[in-house]
mmCIF file of C-alpha atoms in Angstrom:
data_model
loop_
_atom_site.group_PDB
_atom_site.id
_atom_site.type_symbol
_atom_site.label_atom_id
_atom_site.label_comp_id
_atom_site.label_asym_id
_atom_site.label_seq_id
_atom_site.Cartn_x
_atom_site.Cartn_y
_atom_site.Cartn_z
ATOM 1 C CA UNK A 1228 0.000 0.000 0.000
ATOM 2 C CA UNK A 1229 1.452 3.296 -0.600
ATOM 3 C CA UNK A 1230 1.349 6.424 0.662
ATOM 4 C CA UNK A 1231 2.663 9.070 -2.068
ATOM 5 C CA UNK A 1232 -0.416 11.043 -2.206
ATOM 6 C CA UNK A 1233 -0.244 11.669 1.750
ATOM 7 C CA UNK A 1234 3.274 11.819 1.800
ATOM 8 C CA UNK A 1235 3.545 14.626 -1.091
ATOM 9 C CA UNK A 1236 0.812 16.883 0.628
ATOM 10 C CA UNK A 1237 2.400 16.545 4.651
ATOM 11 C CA UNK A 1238 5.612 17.741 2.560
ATOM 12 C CA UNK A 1239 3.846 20.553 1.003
ATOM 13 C CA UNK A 1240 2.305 21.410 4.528
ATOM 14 C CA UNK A 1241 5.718 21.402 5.949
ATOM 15 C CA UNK A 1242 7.312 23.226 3.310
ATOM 16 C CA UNK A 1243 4.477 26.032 3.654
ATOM 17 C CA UNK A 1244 4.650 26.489 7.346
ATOM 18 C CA UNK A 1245 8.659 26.740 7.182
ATOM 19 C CA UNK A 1246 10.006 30.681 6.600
ATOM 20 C CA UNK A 1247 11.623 31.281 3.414
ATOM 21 C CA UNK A 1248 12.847 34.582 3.954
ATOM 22 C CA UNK A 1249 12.447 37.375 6.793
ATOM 23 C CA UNK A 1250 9.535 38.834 5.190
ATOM 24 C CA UNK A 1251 7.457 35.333 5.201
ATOM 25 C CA UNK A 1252 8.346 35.615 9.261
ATOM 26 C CA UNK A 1253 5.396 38.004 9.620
ATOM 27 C CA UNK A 1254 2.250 36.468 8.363
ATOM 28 C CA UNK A 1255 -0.399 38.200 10.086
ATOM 29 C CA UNK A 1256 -0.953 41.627 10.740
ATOM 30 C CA UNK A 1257 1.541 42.624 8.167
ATOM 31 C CA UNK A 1258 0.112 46.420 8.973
ATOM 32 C CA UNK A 1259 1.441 46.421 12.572
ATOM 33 C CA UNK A 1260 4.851 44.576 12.105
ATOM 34 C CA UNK A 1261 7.070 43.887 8.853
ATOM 35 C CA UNK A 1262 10.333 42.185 9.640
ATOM 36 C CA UNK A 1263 13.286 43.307 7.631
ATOM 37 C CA UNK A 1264 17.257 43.668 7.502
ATOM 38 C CA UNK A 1265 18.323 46.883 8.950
ATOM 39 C CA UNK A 1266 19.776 49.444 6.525
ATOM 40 C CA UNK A 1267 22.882 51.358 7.429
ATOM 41 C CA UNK A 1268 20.895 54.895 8.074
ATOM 42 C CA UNK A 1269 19.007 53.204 10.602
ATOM 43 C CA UNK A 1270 21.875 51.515 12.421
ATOM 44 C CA UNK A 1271 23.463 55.145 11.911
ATOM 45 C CA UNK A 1272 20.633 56.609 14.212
ATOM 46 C CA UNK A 1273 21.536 54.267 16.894
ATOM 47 C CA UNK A 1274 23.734 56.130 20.055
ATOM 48 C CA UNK A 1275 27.147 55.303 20.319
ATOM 49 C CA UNK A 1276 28.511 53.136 23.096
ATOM 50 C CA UNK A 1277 31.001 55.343 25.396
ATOM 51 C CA UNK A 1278 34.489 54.216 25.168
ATOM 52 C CA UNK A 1279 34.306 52.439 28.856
ATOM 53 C CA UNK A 1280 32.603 50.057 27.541
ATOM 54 C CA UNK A 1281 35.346 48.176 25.592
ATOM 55 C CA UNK A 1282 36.669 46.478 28.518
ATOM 56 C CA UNK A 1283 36.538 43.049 27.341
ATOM 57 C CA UNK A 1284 36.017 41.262 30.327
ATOM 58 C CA UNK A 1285 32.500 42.944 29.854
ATOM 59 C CA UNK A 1286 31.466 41.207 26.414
ATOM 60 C CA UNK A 1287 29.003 38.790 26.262
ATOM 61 C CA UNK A 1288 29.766 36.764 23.074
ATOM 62 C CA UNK A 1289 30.941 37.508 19.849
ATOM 63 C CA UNK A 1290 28.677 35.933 17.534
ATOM 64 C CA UNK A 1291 29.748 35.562 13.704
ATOM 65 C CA UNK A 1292 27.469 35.751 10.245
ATOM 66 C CA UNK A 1293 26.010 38.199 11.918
ATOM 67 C CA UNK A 1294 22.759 40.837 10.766
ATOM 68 C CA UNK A 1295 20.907 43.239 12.565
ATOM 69 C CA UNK A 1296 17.171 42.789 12.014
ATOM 70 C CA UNK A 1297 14.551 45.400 12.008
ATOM 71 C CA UNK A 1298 11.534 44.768 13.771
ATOM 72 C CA UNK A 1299 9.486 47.658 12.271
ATOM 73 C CA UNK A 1300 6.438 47.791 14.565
ATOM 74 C CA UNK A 1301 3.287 49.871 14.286
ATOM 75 C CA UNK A 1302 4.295 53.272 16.552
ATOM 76 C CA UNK A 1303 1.366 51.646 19.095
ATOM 77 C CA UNK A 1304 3.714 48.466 19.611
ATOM 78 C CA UNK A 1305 6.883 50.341 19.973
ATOM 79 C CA UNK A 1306 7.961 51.602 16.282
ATOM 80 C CA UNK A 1307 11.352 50.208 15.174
ATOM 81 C CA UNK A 1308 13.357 48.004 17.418
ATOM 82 C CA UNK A 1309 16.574 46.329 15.638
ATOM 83 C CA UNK A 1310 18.283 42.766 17.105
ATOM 84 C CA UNK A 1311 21.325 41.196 16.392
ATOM 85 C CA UNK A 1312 21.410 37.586 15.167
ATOM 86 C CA UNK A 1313 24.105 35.699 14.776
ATOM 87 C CA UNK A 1314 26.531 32.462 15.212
ATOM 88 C CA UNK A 1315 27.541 32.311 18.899
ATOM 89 C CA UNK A 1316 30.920 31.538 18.555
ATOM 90 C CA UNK A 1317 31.563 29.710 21.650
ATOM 91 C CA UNK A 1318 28.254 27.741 21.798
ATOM 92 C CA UNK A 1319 28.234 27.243 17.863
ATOM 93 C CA UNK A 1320 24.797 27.868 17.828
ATOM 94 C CA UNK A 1321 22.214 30.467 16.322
ATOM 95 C CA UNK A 1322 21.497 33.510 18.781
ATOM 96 C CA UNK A 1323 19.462 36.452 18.832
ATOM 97 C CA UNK A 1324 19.896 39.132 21.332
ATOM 98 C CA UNK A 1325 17.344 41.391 23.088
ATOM 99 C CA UNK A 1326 16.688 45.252 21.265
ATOM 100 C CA UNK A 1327 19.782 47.077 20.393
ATOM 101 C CA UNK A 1328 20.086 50.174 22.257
ATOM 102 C CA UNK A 1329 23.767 51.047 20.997
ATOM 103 C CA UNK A 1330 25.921 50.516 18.269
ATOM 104 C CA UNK A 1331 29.951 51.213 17.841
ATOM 105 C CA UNK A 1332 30.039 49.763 14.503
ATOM 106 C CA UNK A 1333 33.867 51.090 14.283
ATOM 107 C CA UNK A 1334 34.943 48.896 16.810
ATOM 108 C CA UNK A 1335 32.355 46.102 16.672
ATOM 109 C CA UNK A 1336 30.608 46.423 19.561
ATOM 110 C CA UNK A 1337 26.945 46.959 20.480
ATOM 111 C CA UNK A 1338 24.933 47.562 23.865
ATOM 112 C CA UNK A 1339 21.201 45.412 24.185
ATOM 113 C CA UNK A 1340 18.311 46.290 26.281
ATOM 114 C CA UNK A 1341 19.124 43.946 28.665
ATOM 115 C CA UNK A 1342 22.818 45.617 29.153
ATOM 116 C CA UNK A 1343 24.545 42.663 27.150
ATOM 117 C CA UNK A 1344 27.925 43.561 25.237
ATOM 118 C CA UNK A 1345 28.363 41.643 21.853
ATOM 119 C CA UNK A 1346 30.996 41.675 19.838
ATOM 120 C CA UNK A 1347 30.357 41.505 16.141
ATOM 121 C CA UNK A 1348 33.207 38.960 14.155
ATOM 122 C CA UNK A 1349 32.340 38.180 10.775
ATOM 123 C CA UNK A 1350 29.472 39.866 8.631
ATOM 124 C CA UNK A 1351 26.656 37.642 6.969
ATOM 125 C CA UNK A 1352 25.441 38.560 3.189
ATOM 126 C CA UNK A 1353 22.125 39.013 2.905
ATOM 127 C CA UNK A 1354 18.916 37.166 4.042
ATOM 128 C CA UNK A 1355 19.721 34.528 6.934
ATOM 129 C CA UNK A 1356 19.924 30.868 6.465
ATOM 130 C CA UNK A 1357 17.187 28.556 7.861
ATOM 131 C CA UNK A 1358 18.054 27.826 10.496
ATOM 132 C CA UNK A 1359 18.601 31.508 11.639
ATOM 133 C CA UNK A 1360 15.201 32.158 10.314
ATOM 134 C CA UNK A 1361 13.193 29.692 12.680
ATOM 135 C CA UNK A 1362 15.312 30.924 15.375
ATOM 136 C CA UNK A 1363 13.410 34.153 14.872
ATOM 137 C CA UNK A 1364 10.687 32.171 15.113
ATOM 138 C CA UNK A 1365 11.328 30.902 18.311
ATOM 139 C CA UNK A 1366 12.717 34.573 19.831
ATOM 140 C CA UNK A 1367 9.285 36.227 18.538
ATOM 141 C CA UNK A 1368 6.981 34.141 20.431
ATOM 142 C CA UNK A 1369 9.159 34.230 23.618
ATOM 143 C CA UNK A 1370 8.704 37.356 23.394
ATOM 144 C CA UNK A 1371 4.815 37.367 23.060
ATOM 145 C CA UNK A 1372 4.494 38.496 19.671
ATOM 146 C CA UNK A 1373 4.650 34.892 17.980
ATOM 147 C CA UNK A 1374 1.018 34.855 18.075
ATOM 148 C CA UNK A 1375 -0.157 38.335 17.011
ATOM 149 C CA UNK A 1376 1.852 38.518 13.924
ATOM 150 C CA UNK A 1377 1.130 34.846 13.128
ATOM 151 C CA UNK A 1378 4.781 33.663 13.303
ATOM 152 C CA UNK A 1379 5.377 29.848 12.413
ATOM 153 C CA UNK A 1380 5.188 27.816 15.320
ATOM 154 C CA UNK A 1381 9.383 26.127 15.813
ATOM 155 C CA UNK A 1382 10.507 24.157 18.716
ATOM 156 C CA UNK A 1383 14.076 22.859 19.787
#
């Protein structure tokens, strides 16, 4: 007895629910939240972090294939917040970081919400990998917004 028929549409279901790209993240609600990368002008607008920060005993990570994500929210849900995503270097795993609240792009460095130091190695090219992507996933609905913008359910 086969299968096929079954088999070919729970693939197609999978492959549907699974992000291709930042902007299929977002999949309800699109008028109070697009996800995008951040440009340059809007990293530009971020304060600079004062030169006592650089003692490196003080950095969290440095994560690599890095990209700073825009969460461009509706000015009700907080207008634009940017994260950092990366490769944690250490770990070897995908990480996401809470809101960026300073940048020293010069020196690599940036300053998070939660008062995290990161240190930013090597730059990623464009849209992130898969793997990145559902790990937005997961960081949008730990952070309670999974469900209002209709974010793929991951778990891992």
């Amino acid at each position: 007895m086969t299968h096929s028929h079954d088999d070919n549409e729970l693939t197609q279901a999978i492959n549907e629910m699974i992000p291709k790209s930042l902007d299929d993240i977002i999949r309800a609600n699109r008028h109070l939240c697009i996800l995008t990368l951040s440009t340059e002008g809007q990293l530009g607008e971020l304060p600079p972090i004062v030169q006592s920060l650089r003692n490196p005993k003080a950095i969290n990570a440095t994560l690599s294939d890095w990209r700073f994500i825009c969460l461009n929210l509706s000015k009700e849900h907080g207008g634009s917040q940017h994260i950092l995503t990366g490769y944690h270097e250490v770990q070897g795993c995908c990480w996401s970081t809470s809101v960026i609240v300073a940048a020293d792009l010069e020196h690599g460095l940036v300053l998070t919400r939660s008062g995290s130091i990161y240190r930013l190695g090597t730059k990623g090219e464009a849209e992130p990998g898969q793997d990145m992507l559902l790990h937005i996933c997961v960081q949008l609905h730990k952070w309670g917004m999974g469900t209002l913008f209709g974010v793929p359910h991951v778990f891992y």
